[in-house]
Coordinates of C-alpha atoms in Angstrom, one line a residue:
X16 CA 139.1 138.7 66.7
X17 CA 137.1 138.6 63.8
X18 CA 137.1 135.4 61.5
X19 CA 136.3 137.6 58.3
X20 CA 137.0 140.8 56.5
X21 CA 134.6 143.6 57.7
X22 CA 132.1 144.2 54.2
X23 CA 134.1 147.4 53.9
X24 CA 137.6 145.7 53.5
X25 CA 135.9 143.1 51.2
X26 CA 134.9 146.0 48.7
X27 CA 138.1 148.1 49.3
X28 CA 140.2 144.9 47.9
X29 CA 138.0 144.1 44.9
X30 CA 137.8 148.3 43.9
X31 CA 141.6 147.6 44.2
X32 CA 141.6 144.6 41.8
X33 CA 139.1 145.9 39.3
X34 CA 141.1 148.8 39.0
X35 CA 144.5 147.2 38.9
X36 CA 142.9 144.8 35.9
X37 CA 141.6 148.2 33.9
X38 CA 145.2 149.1 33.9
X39 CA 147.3 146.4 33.3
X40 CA 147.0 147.2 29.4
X41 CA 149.3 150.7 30.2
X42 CA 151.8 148.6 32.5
X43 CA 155.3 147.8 31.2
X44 CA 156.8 144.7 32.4
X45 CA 158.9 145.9 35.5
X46 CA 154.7 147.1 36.5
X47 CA 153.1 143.2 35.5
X48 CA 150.8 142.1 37.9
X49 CA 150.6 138.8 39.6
X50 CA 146.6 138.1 40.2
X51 CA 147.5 134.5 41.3
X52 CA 148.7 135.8 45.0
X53 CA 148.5 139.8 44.7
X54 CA 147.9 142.7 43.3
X55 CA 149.9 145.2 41.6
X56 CA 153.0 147.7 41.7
X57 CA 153.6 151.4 40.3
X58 CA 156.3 153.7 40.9
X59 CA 153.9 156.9 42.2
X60 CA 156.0 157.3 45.4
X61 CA 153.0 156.6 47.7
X62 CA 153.2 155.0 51.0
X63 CA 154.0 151.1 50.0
X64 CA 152.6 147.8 51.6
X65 CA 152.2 144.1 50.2
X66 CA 148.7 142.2 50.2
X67 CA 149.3 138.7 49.4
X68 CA 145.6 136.8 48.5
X69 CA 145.2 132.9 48.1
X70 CA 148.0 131.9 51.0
X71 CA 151.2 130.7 51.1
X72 CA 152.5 128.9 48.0
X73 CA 153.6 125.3 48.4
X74 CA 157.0 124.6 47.4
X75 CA 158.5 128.1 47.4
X76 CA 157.8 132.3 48.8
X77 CA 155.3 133.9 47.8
X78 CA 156.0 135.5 44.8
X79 CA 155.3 139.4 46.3
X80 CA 155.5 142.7 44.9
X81 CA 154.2 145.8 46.0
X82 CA 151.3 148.5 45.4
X83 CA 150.5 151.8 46.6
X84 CA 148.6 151.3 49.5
X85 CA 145.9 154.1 50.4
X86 CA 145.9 153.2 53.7
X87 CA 149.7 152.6 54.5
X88 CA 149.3 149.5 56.0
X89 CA 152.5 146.7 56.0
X90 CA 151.8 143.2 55.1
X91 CA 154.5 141.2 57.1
X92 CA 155.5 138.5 55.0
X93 CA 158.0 135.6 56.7
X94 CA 160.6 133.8 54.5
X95 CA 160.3 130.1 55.4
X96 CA 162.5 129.8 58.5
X97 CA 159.6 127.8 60.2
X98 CA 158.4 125.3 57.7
X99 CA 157.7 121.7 58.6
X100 CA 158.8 122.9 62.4
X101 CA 156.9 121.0 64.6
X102 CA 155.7 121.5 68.5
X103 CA 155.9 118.0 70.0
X104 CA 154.6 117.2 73.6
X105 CA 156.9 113.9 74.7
X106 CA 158.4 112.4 77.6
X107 CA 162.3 112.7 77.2
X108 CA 163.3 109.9 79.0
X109 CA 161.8 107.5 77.6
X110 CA 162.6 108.9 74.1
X111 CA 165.5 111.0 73.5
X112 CA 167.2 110.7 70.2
X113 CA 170.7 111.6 69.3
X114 CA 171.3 115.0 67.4
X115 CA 174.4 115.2 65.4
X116 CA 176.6 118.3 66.8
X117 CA 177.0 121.3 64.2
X118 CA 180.4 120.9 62.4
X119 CA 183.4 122.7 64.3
X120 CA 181.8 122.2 67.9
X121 CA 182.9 119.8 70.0
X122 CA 181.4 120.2 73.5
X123 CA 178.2 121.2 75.7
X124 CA 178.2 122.0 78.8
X125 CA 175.0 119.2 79.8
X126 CA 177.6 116.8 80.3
X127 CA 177.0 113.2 79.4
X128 CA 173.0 113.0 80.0
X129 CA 171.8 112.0 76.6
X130 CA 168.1 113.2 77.4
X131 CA 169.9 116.6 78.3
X132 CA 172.1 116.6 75.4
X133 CA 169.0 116.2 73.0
X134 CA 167.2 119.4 74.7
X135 CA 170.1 121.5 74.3
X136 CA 169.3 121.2 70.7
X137 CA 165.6 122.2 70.7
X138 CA 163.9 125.2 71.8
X139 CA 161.9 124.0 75.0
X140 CA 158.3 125.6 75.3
X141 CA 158.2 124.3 78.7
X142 CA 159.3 121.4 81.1
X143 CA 157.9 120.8 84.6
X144 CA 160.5 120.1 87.7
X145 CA 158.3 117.0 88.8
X146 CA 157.9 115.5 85.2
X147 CA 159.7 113.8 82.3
X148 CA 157.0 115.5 80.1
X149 CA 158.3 118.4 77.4
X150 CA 156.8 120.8 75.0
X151 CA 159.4 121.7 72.9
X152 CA 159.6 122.8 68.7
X153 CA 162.1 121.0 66.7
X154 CA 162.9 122.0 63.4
X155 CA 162.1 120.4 60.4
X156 CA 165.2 117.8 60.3
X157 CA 165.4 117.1 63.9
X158 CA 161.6 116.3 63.8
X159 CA 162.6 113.9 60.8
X160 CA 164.8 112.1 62.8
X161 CA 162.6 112.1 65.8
X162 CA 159.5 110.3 63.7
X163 CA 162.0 108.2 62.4
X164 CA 163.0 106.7 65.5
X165 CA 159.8 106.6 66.8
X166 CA 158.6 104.4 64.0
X167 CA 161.7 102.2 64.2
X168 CA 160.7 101.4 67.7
X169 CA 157.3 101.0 66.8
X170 CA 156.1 103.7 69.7
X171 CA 152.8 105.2 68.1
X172 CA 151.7 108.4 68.3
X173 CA 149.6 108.7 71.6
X174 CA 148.7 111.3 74.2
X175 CA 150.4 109.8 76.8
X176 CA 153.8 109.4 75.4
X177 CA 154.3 111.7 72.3
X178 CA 152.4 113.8 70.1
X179 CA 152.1 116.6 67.7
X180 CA 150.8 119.6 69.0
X181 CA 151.4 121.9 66.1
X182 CA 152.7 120.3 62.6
X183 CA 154.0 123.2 60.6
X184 CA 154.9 126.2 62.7
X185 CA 155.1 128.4 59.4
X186 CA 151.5 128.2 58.9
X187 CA 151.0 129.3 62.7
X188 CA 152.9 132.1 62.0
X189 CA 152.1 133.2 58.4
X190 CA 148.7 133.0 60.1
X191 CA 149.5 135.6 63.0
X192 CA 150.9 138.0 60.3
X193 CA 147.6 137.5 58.3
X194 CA 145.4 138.4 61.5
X195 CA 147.8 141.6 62.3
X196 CA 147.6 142.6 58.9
X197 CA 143.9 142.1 58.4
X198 CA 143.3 143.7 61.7
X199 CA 145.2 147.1 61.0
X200 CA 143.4 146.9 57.4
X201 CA 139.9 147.2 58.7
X202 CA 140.5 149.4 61.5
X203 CA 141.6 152.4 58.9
X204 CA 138.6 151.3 56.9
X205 CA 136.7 151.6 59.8
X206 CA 138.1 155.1 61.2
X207 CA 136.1 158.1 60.3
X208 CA 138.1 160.4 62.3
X209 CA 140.2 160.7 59.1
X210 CA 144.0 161.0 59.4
X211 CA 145.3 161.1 62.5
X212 CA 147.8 164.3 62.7
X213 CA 149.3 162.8 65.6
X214 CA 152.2 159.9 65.4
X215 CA 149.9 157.5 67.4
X216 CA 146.0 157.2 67.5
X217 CA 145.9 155.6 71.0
X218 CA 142.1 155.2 70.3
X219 CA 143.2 152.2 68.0
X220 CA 146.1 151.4 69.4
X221 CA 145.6 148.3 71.7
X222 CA 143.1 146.7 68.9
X223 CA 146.9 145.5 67.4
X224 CA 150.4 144.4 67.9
X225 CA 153.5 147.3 66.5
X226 CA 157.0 147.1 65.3
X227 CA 159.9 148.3 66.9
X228 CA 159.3 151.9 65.2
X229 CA 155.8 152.7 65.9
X230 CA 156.4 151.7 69.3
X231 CA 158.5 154.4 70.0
X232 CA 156.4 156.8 68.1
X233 CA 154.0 155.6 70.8
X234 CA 156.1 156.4 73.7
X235 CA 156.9 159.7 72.1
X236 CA 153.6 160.6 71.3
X237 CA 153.0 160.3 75.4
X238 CA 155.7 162.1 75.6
X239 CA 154.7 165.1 73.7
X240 CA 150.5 164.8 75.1
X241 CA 152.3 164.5 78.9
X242 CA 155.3 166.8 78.8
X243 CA 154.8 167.3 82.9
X244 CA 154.9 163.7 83.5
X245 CA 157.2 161.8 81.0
X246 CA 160.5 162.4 80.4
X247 CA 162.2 160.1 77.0
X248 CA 165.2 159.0 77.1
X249 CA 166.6 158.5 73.1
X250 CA 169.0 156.0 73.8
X251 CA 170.2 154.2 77.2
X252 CA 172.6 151.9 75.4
X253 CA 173.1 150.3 72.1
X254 CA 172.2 146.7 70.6
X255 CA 174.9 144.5 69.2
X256 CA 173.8 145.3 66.0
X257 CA 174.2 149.0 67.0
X258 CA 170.5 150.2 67.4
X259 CA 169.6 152.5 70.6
X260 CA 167.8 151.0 73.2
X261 CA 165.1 154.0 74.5
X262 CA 163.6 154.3 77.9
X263 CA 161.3 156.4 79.6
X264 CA 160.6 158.3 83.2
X265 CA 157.0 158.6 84.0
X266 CA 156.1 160.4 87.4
X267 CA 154.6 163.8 88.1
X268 CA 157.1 166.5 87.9
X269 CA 157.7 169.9 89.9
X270 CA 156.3 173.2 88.1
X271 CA 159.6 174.3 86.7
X272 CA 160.3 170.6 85.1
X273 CA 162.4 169.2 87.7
X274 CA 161.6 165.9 89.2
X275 CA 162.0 165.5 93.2
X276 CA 163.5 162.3 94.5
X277 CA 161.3 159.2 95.0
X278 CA 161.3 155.4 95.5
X279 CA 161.4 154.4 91.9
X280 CA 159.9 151.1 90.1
X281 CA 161.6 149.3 87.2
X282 CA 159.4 147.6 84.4
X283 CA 161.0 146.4 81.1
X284 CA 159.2 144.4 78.1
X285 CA 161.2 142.4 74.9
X286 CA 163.7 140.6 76.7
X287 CA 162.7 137.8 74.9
X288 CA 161.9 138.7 71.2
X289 CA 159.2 136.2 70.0
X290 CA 157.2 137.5 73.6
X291 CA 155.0 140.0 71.7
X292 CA 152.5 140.3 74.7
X293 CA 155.1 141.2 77.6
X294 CA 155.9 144.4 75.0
X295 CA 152.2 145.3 74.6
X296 CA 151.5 145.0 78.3
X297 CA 154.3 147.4 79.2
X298 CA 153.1 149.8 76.5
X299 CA 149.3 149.1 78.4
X300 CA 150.5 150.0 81.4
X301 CA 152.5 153.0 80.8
X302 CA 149.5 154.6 78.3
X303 CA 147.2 153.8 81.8
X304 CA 149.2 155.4 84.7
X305 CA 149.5 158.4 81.9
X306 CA 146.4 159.0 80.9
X307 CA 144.7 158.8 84.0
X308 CA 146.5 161.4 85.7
X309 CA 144.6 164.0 87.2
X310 CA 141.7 161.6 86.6
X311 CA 141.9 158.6 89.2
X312 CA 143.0 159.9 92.9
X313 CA 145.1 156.4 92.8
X314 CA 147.2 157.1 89.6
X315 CA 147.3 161.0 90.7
X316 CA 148.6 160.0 94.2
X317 CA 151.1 157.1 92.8
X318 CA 152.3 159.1 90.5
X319 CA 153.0 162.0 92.6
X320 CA 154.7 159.4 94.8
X321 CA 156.5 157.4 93.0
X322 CA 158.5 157.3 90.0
X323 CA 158.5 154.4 87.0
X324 CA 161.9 154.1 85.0
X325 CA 160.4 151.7 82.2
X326 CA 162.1 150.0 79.3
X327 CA 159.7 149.0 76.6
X328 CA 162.2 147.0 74.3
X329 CA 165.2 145.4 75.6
X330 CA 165.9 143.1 72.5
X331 CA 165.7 145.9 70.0
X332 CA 167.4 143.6 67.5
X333 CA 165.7 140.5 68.5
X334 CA 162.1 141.6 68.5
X335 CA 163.1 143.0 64.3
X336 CA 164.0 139.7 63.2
X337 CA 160.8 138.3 64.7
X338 CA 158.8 140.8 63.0
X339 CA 160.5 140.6 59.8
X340 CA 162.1 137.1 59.4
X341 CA 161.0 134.6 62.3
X342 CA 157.9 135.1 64.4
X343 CA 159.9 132.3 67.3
X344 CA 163.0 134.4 67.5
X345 CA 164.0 134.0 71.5
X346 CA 167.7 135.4 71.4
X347 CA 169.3 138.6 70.6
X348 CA 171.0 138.7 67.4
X349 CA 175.1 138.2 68.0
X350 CA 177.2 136.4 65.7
X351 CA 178.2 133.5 68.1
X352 CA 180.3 131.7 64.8
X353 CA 179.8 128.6 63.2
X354 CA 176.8 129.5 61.9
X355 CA 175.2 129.8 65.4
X356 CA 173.5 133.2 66.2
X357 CA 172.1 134.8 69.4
X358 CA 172.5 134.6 73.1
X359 CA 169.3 134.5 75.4
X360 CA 169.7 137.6 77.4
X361 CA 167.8 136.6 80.4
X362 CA 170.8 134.1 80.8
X363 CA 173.2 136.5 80.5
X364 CA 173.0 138.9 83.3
X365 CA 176.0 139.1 85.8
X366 CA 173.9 137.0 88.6
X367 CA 175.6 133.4 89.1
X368 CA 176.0 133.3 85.5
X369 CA 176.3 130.0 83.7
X370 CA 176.1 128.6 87.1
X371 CA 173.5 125.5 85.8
X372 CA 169.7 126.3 84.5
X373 CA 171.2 127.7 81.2
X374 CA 174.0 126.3 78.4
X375 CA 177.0 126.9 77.3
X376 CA 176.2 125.3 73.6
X377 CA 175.6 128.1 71.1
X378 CA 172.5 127.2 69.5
X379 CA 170.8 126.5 72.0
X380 CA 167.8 128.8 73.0
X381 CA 169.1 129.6 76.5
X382 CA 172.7 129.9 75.7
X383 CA 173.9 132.3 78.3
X384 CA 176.9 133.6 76.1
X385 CA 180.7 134.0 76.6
X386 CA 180.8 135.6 80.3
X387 CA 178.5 138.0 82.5
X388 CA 177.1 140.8 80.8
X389 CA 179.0 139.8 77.8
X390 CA 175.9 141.2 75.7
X391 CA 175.5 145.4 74.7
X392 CA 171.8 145.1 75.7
X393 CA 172.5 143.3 79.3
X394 CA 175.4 145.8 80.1
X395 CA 173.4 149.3 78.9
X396 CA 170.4 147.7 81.4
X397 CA 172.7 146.7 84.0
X398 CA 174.5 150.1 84.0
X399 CA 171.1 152.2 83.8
X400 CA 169.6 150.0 86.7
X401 CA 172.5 151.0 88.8
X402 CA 172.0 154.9 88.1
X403 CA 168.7 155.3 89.7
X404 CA 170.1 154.5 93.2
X405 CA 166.2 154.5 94.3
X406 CA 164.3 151.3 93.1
X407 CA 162.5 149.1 95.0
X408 CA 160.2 147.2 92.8
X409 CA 161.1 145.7 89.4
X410 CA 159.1 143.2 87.2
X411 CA 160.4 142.1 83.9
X412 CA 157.8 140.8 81.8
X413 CA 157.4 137.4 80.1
X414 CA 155.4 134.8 78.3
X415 CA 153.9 132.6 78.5
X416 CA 152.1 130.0 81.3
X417 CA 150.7 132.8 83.8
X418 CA 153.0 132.5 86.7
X419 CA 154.1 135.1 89.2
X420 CA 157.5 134.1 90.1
X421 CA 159.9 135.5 93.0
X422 CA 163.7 135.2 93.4
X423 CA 165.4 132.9 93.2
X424 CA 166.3 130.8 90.4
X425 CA 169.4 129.6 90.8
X426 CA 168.8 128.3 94.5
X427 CA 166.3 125.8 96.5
X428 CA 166.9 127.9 99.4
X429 CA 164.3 130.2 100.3
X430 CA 165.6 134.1 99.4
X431 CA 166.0 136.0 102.6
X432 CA 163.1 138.2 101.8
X433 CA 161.1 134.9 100.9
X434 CA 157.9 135.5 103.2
X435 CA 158.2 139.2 101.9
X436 CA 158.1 138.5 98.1
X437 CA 155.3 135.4 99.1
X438 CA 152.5 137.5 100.2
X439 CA 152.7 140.5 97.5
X440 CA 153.6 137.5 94.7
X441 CA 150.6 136.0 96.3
X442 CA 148.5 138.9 96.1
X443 CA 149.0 140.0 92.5
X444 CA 147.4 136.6 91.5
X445 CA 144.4 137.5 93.6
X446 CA 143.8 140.8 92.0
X447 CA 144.3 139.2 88.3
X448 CA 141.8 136.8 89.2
X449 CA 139.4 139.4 90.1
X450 CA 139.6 140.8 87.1
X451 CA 138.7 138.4 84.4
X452 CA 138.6 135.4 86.5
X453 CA 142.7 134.0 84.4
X454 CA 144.1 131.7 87.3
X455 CA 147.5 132.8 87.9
X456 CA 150.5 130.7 90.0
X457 CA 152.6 132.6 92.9
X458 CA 155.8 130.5 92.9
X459 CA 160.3 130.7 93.2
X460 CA 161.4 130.6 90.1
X461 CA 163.2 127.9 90.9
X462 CA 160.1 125.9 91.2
X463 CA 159.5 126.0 87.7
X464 CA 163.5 125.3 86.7
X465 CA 166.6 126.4 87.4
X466 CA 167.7 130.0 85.8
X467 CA 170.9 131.5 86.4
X468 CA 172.0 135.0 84.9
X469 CA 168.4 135.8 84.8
X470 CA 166.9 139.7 85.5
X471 CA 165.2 138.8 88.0
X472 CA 167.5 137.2 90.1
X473 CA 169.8 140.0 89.4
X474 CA 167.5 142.9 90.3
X475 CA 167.5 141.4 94.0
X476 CA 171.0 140.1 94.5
X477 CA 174.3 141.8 95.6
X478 CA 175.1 143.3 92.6
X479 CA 172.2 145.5 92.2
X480 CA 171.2 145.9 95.7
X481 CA 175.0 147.8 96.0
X482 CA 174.4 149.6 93.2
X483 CA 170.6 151.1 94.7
X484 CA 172.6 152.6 97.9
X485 CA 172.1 149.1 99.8
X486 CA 168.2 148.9 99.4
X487 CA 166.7 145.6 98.2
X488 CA 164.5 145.3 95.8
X489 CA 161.0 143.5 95.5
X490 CA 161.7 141.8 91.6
X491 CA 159.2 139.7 90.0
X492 CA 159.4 137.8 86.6
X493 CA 155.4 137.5 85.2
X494 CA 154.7 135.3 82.6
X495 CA 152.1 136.6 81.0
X496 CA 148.9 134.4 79.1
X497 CA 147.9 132.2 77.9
X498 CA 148.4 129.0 80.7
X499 CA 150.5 126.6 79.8
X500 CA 147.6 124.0 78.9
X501 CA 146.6 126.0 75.9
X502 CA 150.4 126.0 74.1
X503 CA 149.6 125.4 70.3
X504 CA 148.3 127.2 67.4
X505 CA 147.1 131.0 68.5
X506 CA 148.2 130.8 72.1
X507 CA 151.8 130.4 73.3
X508 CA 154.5 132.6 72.5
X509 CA 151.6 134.3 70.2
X510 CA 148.5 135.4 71.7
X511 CA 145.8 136.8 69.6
X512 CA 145.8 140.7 69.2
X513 CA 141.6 140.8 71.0
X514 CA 143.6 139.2 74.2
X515 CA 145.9 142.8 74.2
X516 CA 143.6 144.9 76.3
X517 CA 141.6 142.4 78.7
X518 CA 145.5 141.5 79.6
X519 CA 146.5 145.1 79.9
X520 CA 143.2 145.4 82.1
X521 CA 143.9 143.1 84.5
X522 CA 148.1 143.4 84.5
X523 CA 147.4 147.3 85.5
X524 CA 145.2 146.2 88.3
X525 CA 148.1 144.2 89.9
X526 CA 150.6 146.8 89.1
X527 CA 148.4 149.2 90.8
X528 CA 148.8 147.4 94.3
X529 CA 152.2 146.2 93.0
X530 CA 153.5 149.6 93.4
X531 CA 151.3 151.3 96.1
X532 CA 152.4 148.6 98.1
X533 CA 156.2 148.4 97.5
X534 CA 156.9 151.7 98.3
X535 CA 155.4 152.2 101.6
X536 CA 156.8 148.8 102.6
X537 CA 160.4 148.6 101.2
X538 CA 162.2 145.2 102.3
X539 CA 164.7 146.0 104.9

C-alpha cells in the first residue's frame, strides 16, 4: 500500500480546491463550503462522493457535505460507533469484572462462571483452549470500568497480565476507510484506459475492497464475459431485512447451455460481516477458475469436471452496516429487542444448535438466536445446499488467525472421517506455504473452541449428508490472514487491501488440489 497520495491525486485535490475557492463568491448558502475538513457541494446532478481532508474532528462527526466528483469515487465515512473502543489482551481469570446486565434481561445461558459471564459481554477476537489469555474489544464503557478496576487493585498495565493492544478502534477504522478511499482515488487517476464500458474493470479490481453492489456487478460482469461457464442466480433467499441473497454456478456447460451432472463444490464468503477478506478471496477465486478456462489444462479439466455452487455474500445485511455504519459488525442485522440487534449466523445453523460453544444472551457476538435456522439467511443457505444433491467439498471462509480447520466443533471425538479430512486439511497448509511461505495450522475445530450450529459442522453432519442423496461431504472452515500474533491496528478483522491478491494467490493454489482431490476421492 502506498503511505502517500500518488503526485497525480495531490494535484487533482488542489485543482479541486482552487477551483471550489474561485467560486464560492456565486454560491448561495445551502452551496457554502467547509475548507476546514472538505470541499464543496453543487446541485449539477453528477455522480456524488465526499472527501473529507484534516481527519476526524474531536468531539463530534465530521461535518460532511458533498461535491461532484469527476471520478465517482465514495468516501465511506463511519458515524462514531467505535470511539474510545479498545482491543485488550488480558488473562480472564485472574481479572474478570462484573458487567451490569442490559435493562429487561434477566438471564445468560454461561451459568454462574463470572469469567464467562464477563465474555459474554465482549466481542472476543480470540481465546486459546490451553490458556486463560483473551483478546477481546470492549466498548468504551466496559473498558472504563475495566481500567477502573484494574487501578483499584493496583494491577499495572504489563505484557504479561493485561494490556492495550489498540486504544481507539474508531481511528483503526476511519483509517481503513481512508486507505480504501485513497486507494480507489489514485487508481482512476492512474487509469488511461479511460472509462470502462464494462460494470467491472477486473484489471483493477483486486487493487481494493467493494460494497455489497459492485460485488454483484462483479459477479455479473463474469457472467456476461463467460456465458458458457457461469450461470447467476438473482436471488436464492432473502435477508431479514428483505434483500436477495445471489449465488452463482460456475462449470463448463454443454453446447446447447445445458449443464451435465457432476460432483459439485460449495464455497460461500460474508458469513461474518466485518470479515472483508473471506468475501475478496471468494470473489479471487471465482474470477481465477473463470478466466483461466481454455487457458490452464488444470482449470479447463476441473472445470469440465466438476461443478462450483458459490455464494459470495451470505450476510447481505451485515456486511452493509459494516460498510456504512460499523467496520466490526460480526452479526446479521435482526431486531433481537431490548435494544439488542443481530444473531451470529455461524451459530445458527440447525447442527447441535445452542448445544454449548455459543450463547444464548442477545448481545453477545456469538448469540446463536431463538432456535435452529431461526435466521432468513441460514434457512435460504440451508435449503439451497440441500438442492444440489451432489456436493462433496464445501469450505466456508473466515478470518482471521490462518487455520485450516475440519469438523467437528461441537465434539472431542474424532469425526468418523477424521483421518480423511486430516491429510487433505493437512495438505492445503502445505501448498499455502509454498506459495508465499504464510504458516498455516491443520486442526478440529474443536481444538481452537467449542462451536455449535456452525456451517461447517453442518455441511458434514446428518442433516446435510441426507439432503446430498447420503454422500458425505469433505467441509472445511479457513480462517483466512493475518496469524493471530499480528491482531491490532491494520491486521485482524481488517487486512490491508495490497494483502487481497498475494492471499487470493495462494488460497487458489489450495483450492486447486482442494477440489481435484475431493472429487476423485469422495469419503465413503
Amino acid at each position: 500500500m502506498k503511505k502517500f497520495l500518488s503526485i497525480s491525486v495531490v494535484l487533482t485535490l488542489a485543482m479541486l480546491a482552487t477551483q471550489a475557492t474561485s467560486q464560492r463568491c456565486h454560491m448561495d448558502n445551502s452551496e457554502a463550503l467547509v475548507f476546514d475538513d472538505l470541499v464543496v457541494s453543487s446541485d449539477s446532478g453528477a455522480e456524488k462522493a465526499q472527501v473529507v481532508f484534516g481527519g476526524r474532528r474531536h468531539g463530534g462527526p465530521h461535518r460532511i457535505q458533498q461535491y461532484d466528483e469527476p471520478f465517482g469515487v465514495k468516501k465511506v465515512t463511519y458515524p462514531r460507533e467505535l470511539e474510545n473502543h479498545a482491543l485488550v489482551r488480558f488473562n480472564v481469570r485472574k481479572h474478570y469484572v462484573e458487567f451490569p446486565m442490559p435493562t429487561g434481561f434477566t438471564s445468560v445461558t454461561a451459568g454462574h462462571d463470572p469469567a464467562e459471564l464477563m465474555l459474554e459481554h465482549l466481542d472476543v477476537w480470540s481465546r486459546s483452549q490451553d490458556s486463560d489469555i483473551v483478546l477481546a474489544h470492549f466498548t468504551d464503557k466496559q473498558f472504563e470500568l475495566f481500567e477502573q478496576d484494574m487501578r483499584n487493585k493496583g494491577v499495572e498495565e504489563s505484557e504479561n497480565d493485561w494490556q492495550i493492544v489498540e486504544r481507539d478502534l474508531q481511528k483503526i477504522a476511519d483509517e481503513d476507510a481512508e486507505t480504501i478511499y485513497l486507494t480507489a482515488l489514485d487508481q482512476h487517476l492512474q487509469d488511461k484506459k479511460g472509462p470502462s464500458k464494462k460494470r467491472v474493470d477486473f484489471d483493477t479490481w483486486f487493487n481494493n475492497y467493494h460494497e455489497h453492489a459492485q460485488i454483484k456487478d462483479f459477479y455479473l460482469q463474469l457472467a456476461d464475459d463467460y456465458p458458457e461457464l457461469i450461470t447467476y442466480i438473482p436471488s436464492i433467499g432473502k435477508t431479514v431485512e428483505g434483500r436477495d441473497i445471489f449465488a452463482i454456478r460456475l462449470t463448463e456447460k454443454e453446447k446447447d447451455g445445458s449443464v451435465r451432472e457432476k460432483p459439485q463444490i460449495w464455497w460461500q464468503g460474508l458469513q461474518h460481516a466485518r470479515e472483508w477478506a473471506g468475501g475478496s478471496t471468494v470473489q479471487y477465486l471465482s474470477h481465477h477458475f473463470a478466466t483461466n478456462y481454455g487457458k490452464s489444462d488444470n482449470i479447463t479439466n476441473i472445470l469440465h469436471d466438476t461443478e462450483f455452487i458459490i455464494v459470495p455474500v451470505m450476510n447481505v445485511d451485515g456486511y452493509d452496516y459494516s460498510w456504512n455504519k460499523n467496520r466490526l459488525w460480526r452479526k446479521n442485522r435482526a431486531n433481537n429487542g431490548l435494544g439488542s440487534w443481530g444473531v451470529d449466523l455461524n451459530r445458527n445453523w440447525d447442527d447441535h444448535f445452542a448445544e454449548g460453544g455459543s450463547s444464548g444472551f442477545p448481545w453477545s457476538e456469538t448469540y446463536h438466536g431463538p432456535s435452529a435456522a431461526s435466521e432468513p439467511e441460514v434457512k435460504a443457505m440451508q435449503d439451497f445446499f440441500g438442492q444440489q444433491k451432489r456436493i462433496v467439498g464445501a469450505v466456508d471462509f473466515h478470518c482471521y488467525g490462518q487455520l485450516v480447520l475440519r469438523p467437528e466443533g461441537w465434539t472431542t471425538e474424532p469425526a468418523p472421517h477424521e483421518k480423511e479430512h486430516k491429510f487433505v486439511g493437512d495438505k492445503i497448509v502445505s501448498i499455502i506455504k509454498g506459495v508465499h511461505g504464510k504458516k498455516y495450522t491443520s486442526q478440529p475445530s474443536v481444538a481452537l473452541y467449542k462451536t455449535t450450529g456452525a456451517a461447517s459442522d453442518w455441511f458434514y453432519g446428518v442433516q446435510a449428508t441426507e439432503a446430498n442423496n447420503g454422500q458425505s461431504v469433505y467441509s472445511y472452515t479457513i480462517e483466512l490472514r493475518p496469524s493471530e500474533t499480528n491482531p491490532g491496528g491494520r491486521s485482524g478483522f481488517i487486512l490491508p487491501p495490497e494483502d487481497i491478491i498475494p492471499l487470493g494467490e495462494e488460497i487458489t493454489e489450495a483450492m486447486k488440489f482442494f477440489v481435484d482431490y475431493v472429487v476423485k476421492n469422495p469419503l465413503k
